[in-house]
Amino acid sequence: MKEYQVVLIDQNLKKDSRILDVSVWENANCLTDFSSPWNSDSISKIEFRSLWDFENLYFKFRVFDTAIYMDKKDNSFDSIGNSDRVELFFRANDSLDPYYCLEIDTAARLMDFMAKPNKDFDFGWKWPKEDLNIKASKDEISFTVEGNISIESLNRLNLIQNNTIETGIFRAKFSKNENQNYEPTWISWVNPKTAEPNFHIASSFGKLILMK
């Protein structure tokens, strides 16, 4: 399994209890190892970073893409699911029974749900609001999605094993096809080696290693 080392930071470096100052992110390893195994077209550069401090796991995606598609018909999961977004999946083990999904679009709209094998989704499940904080922003060359998840909630869900969190890191990029309809390109840190795009499978996960 691929591994990414999550650097431990001093809690005094935090801007406040939930948001990291931009300078703090300089401590993080930068992950750019993303691909779309099912599409030969080039993809925009993605930078993923993560840090932790015993209270929170912090994450930050920066995607160097300004041609952003967002379905604005409403704020439903259907709308988020038809928009450019980044995704984090967490599991306790490779049984995927269950695993937990956070899908966040470029306006920080959140689709969070619990899942079981064979795409058995429970959209009634929510990550507790007090344990999750997210925000999104844009500049001239990219968009950023970042946030933090409480270590307490990750432990409560049995997602930290031996200082390791088994994690899927993904992006969905929507573009117009020849019929002028928007369709997704699926982008992943780990190639799940499936014939068709599928993140909801054990082989799509890697490991976040919480360093001490």
mmCIF file of C-alpha atoms in Angstrom:
data_model
loop_
_atom_site.group_PDB
_atom_site.id
_atom_site.type_symbol
_atom_site.label_atom_id
_atom_site.label_comp_id
_atom_site.label_asym_id
_atom_site.label_seq_id
_atom_site.Cartn_x
_atom_site.Cartn_y
_atom_site.Cartn_z
ATOM 1 C CA MET A 1 0.000 0.000 0.000
ATOM 2 C CA LYS A 2 1.165 3.531 -0.714
ATOM 3 C CA GLU A 3 2.073 5.581 2.343
ATOM 4 C CA TYR A 4 2.034 9.288 3.182
ATOM 5 C CA GLN A 5 3.713 10.594 6.329
ATOM 6 C CA VAL A 6 1.577 13.055 8.323
ATOM 7 C CA VAL A 7 3.923 15.406 10.185
ATOM 8 C CA LEU A 8 3.189 16.148 13.840
ATOM 9 C CA ILE A 9 3.027 19.870 14.615
ATOM 10 C CA ASP A 10 3.178 21.842 17.828
ATOM 11 C CA GLN A 11 -0.291 22.879 18.922
ATOM 12 C CA ASN A 12 1.065 26.391 19.519
ATOM 13 C CA LEU A 13 1.491 26.790 15.750
ATOM 14 C CA LYS A 14 -2.256 26.884 15.230
ATOM 15 C CA LYS A 15 -3.926 30.127 14.243
ATOM 16 C CA ASP A 16 -6.894 29.146 16.380
ATOM 17 C CA SER A 17 -8.472 25.911 17.520
ATOM 18 C CA ARG A 18 -9.644 24.838 14.049
ATOM 19 C CA ILE A 19 -7.783 26.593 11.223
ATOM 20 C CA LEU A 20 -4.078 26.408 10.405
ATOM 21 C CA ASP A 21 -2.142 29.481 9.351
ATOM 22 C CA VAL A 22 -0.780 29.298 5.803
ATOM 23 C CA SER A 23 2.811 29.216 7.054
ATOM 24 C CA VAL A 24 2.136 26.084 9.128
ATOM 25 C CA TRP A 25 1.463 24.098 5.969
ATOM 26 C CA GLU A 26 5.126 24.505 5.010
ATOM 27 C CA ASN A 27 5.811 21.738 7.542
ATOM 28 C CA ALA A 28 3.715 19.211 5.599
ATOM 29 C CA ASN A 29 4.854 16.713 3.000
ATOM 30 C CA CYS A 30 3.419 17.494 -0.429
ATOM 31 C CA LEU A 31 1.727 14.601 -2.222
ATOM 32 C CA THR A 32 1.306 15.015 -5.994
ATOM 33 C CA ASP A 33 1.164 11.355 -7.013
ATOM 34 C CA PHE A 34 -2.289 11.348 -8.620
ATOM 35 C CA SER A 35 -3.495 9.780 -11.846
ATOM 36 C CA SER A 36 -6.594 8.801 -13.760
ATOM 37 C CA PRO A 37 -6.034 5.138 -14.636
ATOM 38 C CA TRP A 38 -9.134 5.038 -16.864
ATOM 39 C CA ASN A 39 -8.414 8.154 -18.932
ATOM 40 C CA SER A 40 -5.353 8.936 -21.046
ATOM 41 C CA ASP A 41 -5.910 12.712 -21.006
ATOM 42 C CA SER A 42 -3.580 14.813 -18.899
ATOM 43 C CA ILE A 43 -4.892 15.963 -15.516
ATOM 44 C CA SER A 44 -4.385 19.184 -13.596
ATOM 45 C CA LYS A 45 -1.776 19.075 -10.856
ATOM 46 C CA ILE A 46 -3.104 18.217 -7.397
ATOM 47 C CA GLU A 47 -1.239 18.914 -4.172
ATOM 48 C CA PHE A 48 -2.420 17.138 -1.021
ATOM 49 C CA ARG A 49 -1.025 17.912 2.408
ATOM 50 C CA SER A 50 -1.869 16.666 5.875
ATOM 51 C CA LEU A 51 -0.697 17.489 9.423
ATOM 52 C CA TRP A 52 -1.804 16.497 12.910
ATOM 53 C CA ASP A 53 -1.394 17.620 16.526
ATOM 54 C CA PHE A 54 -3.004 14.953 18.781
ATOM 55 C CA GLU A 55 -6.309 16.881 18.685
ATOM 56 C CA ASN A 56 -6.959 17.138 14.947
ATOM 57 C CA LEU A 57 -6.013 15.677 11.598
ATOM 58 C CA TYR A 58 -5.633 18.548 9.135
ATOM 59 C CA PHE A 59 -5.930 18.149 5.370
ATOM 60 C CA LYS A 60 -5.495 20.463 2.407
ATOM 61 C CA PHE A 61 -6.071 19.936 -1.310
ATOM 62 C CA ARG A 62 -4.828 22.487 -3.820
ATOM 63 C CA VAL A 63 -5.943 21.752 -7.375
ATOM 64 C CA PHE A 64 -4.396 23.766 -10.197
ATOM 65 C CA ASP A 65 -7.561 24.085 -12.235
ATOM 66 C CA THR A 66 -9.748 27.149 -12.845
ATOM 67 C CA ALA A 67 -12.268 25.513 -15.222
ATOM 68 C CA ILE A 68 -14.474 24.466 -12.333
ATOM 69 C CA TYR A 69 -17.899 22.936 -12.827
ATOM 70 C CA MET A 70 -20.484 23.223 -10.072
ATOM 71 C CA ASP A 71 -24.078 21.999 -10.260
ATOM 72 C CA LYS A 72 -25.987 24.858 -8.647
ATOM 73 C CA LYS A 73 -29.558 23.591 -8.898
ATOM 74 C CA ASP A 74 -29.668 23.063 -5.119
ATOM 75 C CA ASN A 75 -27.467 21.899 -2.254
ATOM 76 C CA SER A 76 -28.520 18.261 -2.396
ATOM 77 C CA PHE A 77 -26.165 15.306 -2.517
ATOM 78 C CA ASP A 78 -27.175 14.871 -6.164
ATOM 79 C CA SER A 79 -25.918 18.379 -6.904
ATOM 80 C CA ILE A 80 -22.646 17.856 -5.046
ATOM 81 C CA GLY A 81 -22.239 14.502 -6.784
ATOM 82 C CA ASN A 82 -22.451 16.259 -10.157
ATOM 83 C CA SER A 83 -19.793 18.865 -9.289
ATOM 84 C CA ASP A 84 -16.009 19.080 -9.262
ATOM 85 C CA ARG A 85 -14.885 17.883 -5.847
ATOM 86 C CA VAL A 86 -12.231 16.192 -3.726
ATOM 87 C CA GLU A 87 -12.834 13.099 -1.617
ATOM 88 C CA LEU A 88 -11.440 11.366 1.452
ATOM 89 C CA PHE A 89 -12.490 7.822 2.386
ATOM 90 C CA PHE A 90 -11.492 6.216 5.702
ATOM 91 C CA ARG A 91 -11.672 2.567 6.721
ATOM 92 C CA ALA A 92 -10.724 0.460 9.733
ATOM 93 C CA ASN A 93 -9.587 -2.472 7.567
ATOM 94 C CA ASP A 94 -9.905 -3.897 4.087
ATOM 95 C CA SER A 95 -13.285 -5.477 4.781
ATOM 96 C CA LEU A 96 -14.796 -2.016 4.157
ATOM 97 C CA ASP A 97 -17.483 -2.883 6.690
ATOM 98 C CA PRO A 98 -18.003 -0.020 7.170
ATOM 99 C CA TYR A 99 -16.004 2.844 5.690
ATOM 100 C CA TYR A 100 -16.674 6.578 5.830
ATOM 101 C CA CYS A 101 -16.718 9.078 2.980
ATOM 102 C CA LEU A 102 -16.237 12.842 2.828
ATOM 103 C CA GLU A 103 -16.811 14.433 -0.584
ATOM 104 C CA ILE A 104 -16.331 18.208 -0.720
ATOM 105 C CA ASP A 105 -16.919 20.499 -3.681
ATOM 106 C CA THR A 106 -15.280 23.833 -4.518
ATOM 107 C CA ALA A 107 -17.870 25.757 -2.489
ATOM 108 C CA ALA A 108 -17.216 23.588 0.599
ATOM 109 C CA ARG A 109 -20.516 21.760 0.203
ATOM 110 C CA LEU A 110 -20.190 18.414 1.936
ATOM 111 C CA MET A 111 -21.516 14.981 1.054
ATOM 112 C CA ASP A 112 -20.696 12.729 4.025
ATOM 113 C CA PHE A 113 -21.928 9.180 4.388
ATOM 114 C CA MET A 114 -21.161 5.742 5.727
ATOM 115 C CA ALA A 115 -20.769 2.871 3.300
ATOM 116 C CA LYS A 116 -20.419 -0.887 3.170
ATOM 117 C CA PRO A 117 -19.152 -3.181 0.406
ATOM 118 C CA ASN A 118 -20.747 -3.139 -3.046
ATOM 119 C CA LYS A 119 -21.603 0.571 -2.816
ATOM 120 C CA ASP A 120 -24.108 0.129 -0.014
ATOM 121 C CA PHE A 121 -24.388 3.799 0.997
ATOM 122 C CA ASP A 122 -26.049 5.191 4.122
ATOM 123 C CA PHE A 123 -26.677 8.854 3.352
ATOM 124 C CA GLY A 124 -28.497 9.270 6.654
ATOM 125 C CA TRP A 125 -25.196 8.978 8.516
ATOM 126 C CA LYS A 126 -23.321 12.226 9.185
ATOM 127 C CA TRP A 127 -19.890 13.016 10.529
ATOM 128 C CA PRO A 128 -20.616 14.973 13.736
ATOM 129 C CA LYS A 129 -20.422 18.695 12.954
ATOM 130 C CA GLU A 130 -18.421 19.429 16.089
ATOM 131 C CA ASP A 131 -15.714 17.017 14.854
ATOM 132 C CA LEU A 132 -15.327 18.344 11.315
ATOM 133 C CA ASN A 133 -14.481 21.740 9.875
ATOM 134 C CA ILE A 134 -14.042 22.533 6.173
ATOM 135 C CA LYS A 135 -13.539 25.560 3.958
ATOM 136 C CA ALA A 136 -12.826 26.279 0.302
ATOM 137 C CA SER A 137 -11.216 29.124 -1.617
ATOM 138 C CA LYS A 138 -10.048 30.048 -5.109
ATOM 139 C CA ASP A 139 -7.268 32.125 -6.620
ATOM 140 C CA GLU A 140 -6.155 32.940 -10.157
ATOM 141 C CA ILE A 141 -4.668 29.495 -10.831
ATOM 142 C CA SER A 142 -6.245 27.010 -8.444
ATOM 143 C CA PHE A 143 -8.863 26.086 -5.898
ATOM 144 C CA THR A 144 -8.233 24.893 -2.352
ATOM 145 C CA VAL A 145 -10.291 22.671 -0.064
ATOM 146 C CA GLU A 146 -9.050 22.242 3.478
ATOM 147 C CA GLY A 147 -10.258 21.281 6.891
ATOM 148 C CA ASN A 148 -9.706 19.306 10.028
ATOM 149 C CA ILE A 149 -11.171 16.193 11.618
ATOM 150 C CA SER A 150 -10.958 15.573 15.348
ATOM 151 C CA ILE A 151 -8.686 12.726 16.408
ATOM 152 C CA GLU A 152 -11.368 11.818 18.944
ATOM 153 C CA SER A 153 -13.903 11.124 16.189
ATOM 154 C CA LEU A 154 -11.396 9.073 14.190
ATOM 155 C CA ASN A 155 -10.699 6.970 17.271
ATOM 156 C CA ARG A 156 -14.393 6.653 18.020
ATOM 157 C CA LEU A 157 -14.884 5.149 14.571
ATOM 158 C CA ASN A 158 -11.876 2.840 15.068
ATOM 159 C CA LEU A 159 -10.051 4.448 12.147
ATOM 160 C CA ILE A 160 -6.610 4.862 13.747
ATOM 161 C CA GLN A 161 -4.665 1.601 13.993
ATOM 162 C CA ASN A 162 -1.017 1.689 15.133
ATOM 163 C CA ASN A 163 -0.774 5.383 14.237
ATOM 164 C CA THR A 164 -2.068 4.610 10.743
ATOM 165 C CA ILE A 165 -5.247 5.724 9.003
ATOM 166 C CA GLU A 166 -6.138 3.724 5.895
ATOM 167 C CA THR A 167 -7.348 6.397 3.494
ATOM 168 C CA GLY A 168 -8.505 6.905 -0.064
ATOM 169 C CA ILE A 169 -7.674 10.293 -1.622
ATOM 170 C CA PHE A 170 -9.571 11.193 -4.775
ATOM 171 C CA ARG A 171 -10.808 13.907 -7.122
ATOM 172 C CA ALA A 172 -13.743 14.099 -9.524
ATOM 173 C CA LYS A 173 -13.235 16.478 -12.467
ATOM 174 C CA PHE A 174 -16.251 17.295 -14.668
ATOM 175 C CA SER A 175 -15.849 18.344 -18.302
ATOM 176 C CA LYS A 176 -18.133 18.641 -21.312
ATOM 177 C CA ASN A 177 -18.231 15.659 -23.635
ATOM 178 C CA GLU A 178 -18.964 15.686 -27.362
ATOM 179 C CA ASN A 179 -22.690 15.859 -26.610
ATOM 180 C CA GLN A 180 -22.153 18.967 -24.461
ATOM 181 C CA ASN A 181 -23.005 17.061 -21.307
ATOM 182 C CA TYR A 182 -20.781 17.120 -18.253
ATOM 183 C CA GLU A 183 -19.141 13.840 -17.334
ATOM 184 C CA PRO A 184 -16.504 13.034 -14.697
ATOM 185 C CA THR A 185 -12.871 12.091 -14.935
ATOM 186 C CA TRP A 186 -11.984 10.046 -11.844
ATOM 187 C CA ILE A 187 -8.596 10.753 -10.282
ATOM 188 C CA SER A 188 -6.950 8.758 -7.487
ATOM 189 C CA TRP A 189 -3.796 8.614 -5.372
ATOM 190 C CA VAL A 190 -3.851 4.799 -5.555
ATOM 191 C CA ASN A 191 -4.597 2.921 -8.767
ATOM 192 C CA PRO A 192 -7.230 0.347 -7.732
ATOM 193 C CA LYS A 193 -6.539 -1.640 -10.915
ATOM 194 C CA THR A 194 -10.158 -1.980 -11.938
ATOM 195 C CA ALA A 195 -11.477 -2.078 -15.504
ATOM 196 C CA GLU A 196 -13.981 0.691 -14.779
ATOM 197 C CA PRO A 197 -13.623 3.650 -12.382
ATOM 198 C CA ASN A 198 -14.309 2.509 -8.834
ATOM 199 C CA PHE A 199 -13.083 4.116 -5.612
ATOM 200 C CA HIS A 200 -15.408 2.005 -3.460
ATOM 201 C CA ILE A 201 -13.088 -0.971 -3.383
ATOM 202 C CA ALA A 202 -10.350 -2.115 -0.999
ATOM 203 C CA SER A 203 -7.551 -1.663 -3.538
ATOM 204 C CA SER A 204 -8.149 2.114 -3.798
ATOM 205 C CA PHE A 205 -6.790 2.887 -0.308
ATOM 206 C CA GLY A 206 -3.354 3.883 0.961
ATOM 207 C CA LYS A 207 -2.016 4.712 4.417
ATOM 208 C CA LEU A 208 -1.649 7.991 6.272
ATOM 209 C CA ILE A 209 1.107 7.455 8.850
ATOM 210 C CA LEU A 210 0.809 9.716 11.910
ATOM 211 C CA MET A 211 4.411 10.595 12.727
ATOM 212 C CA LYS A 212 5.637 11.296 16.255
#
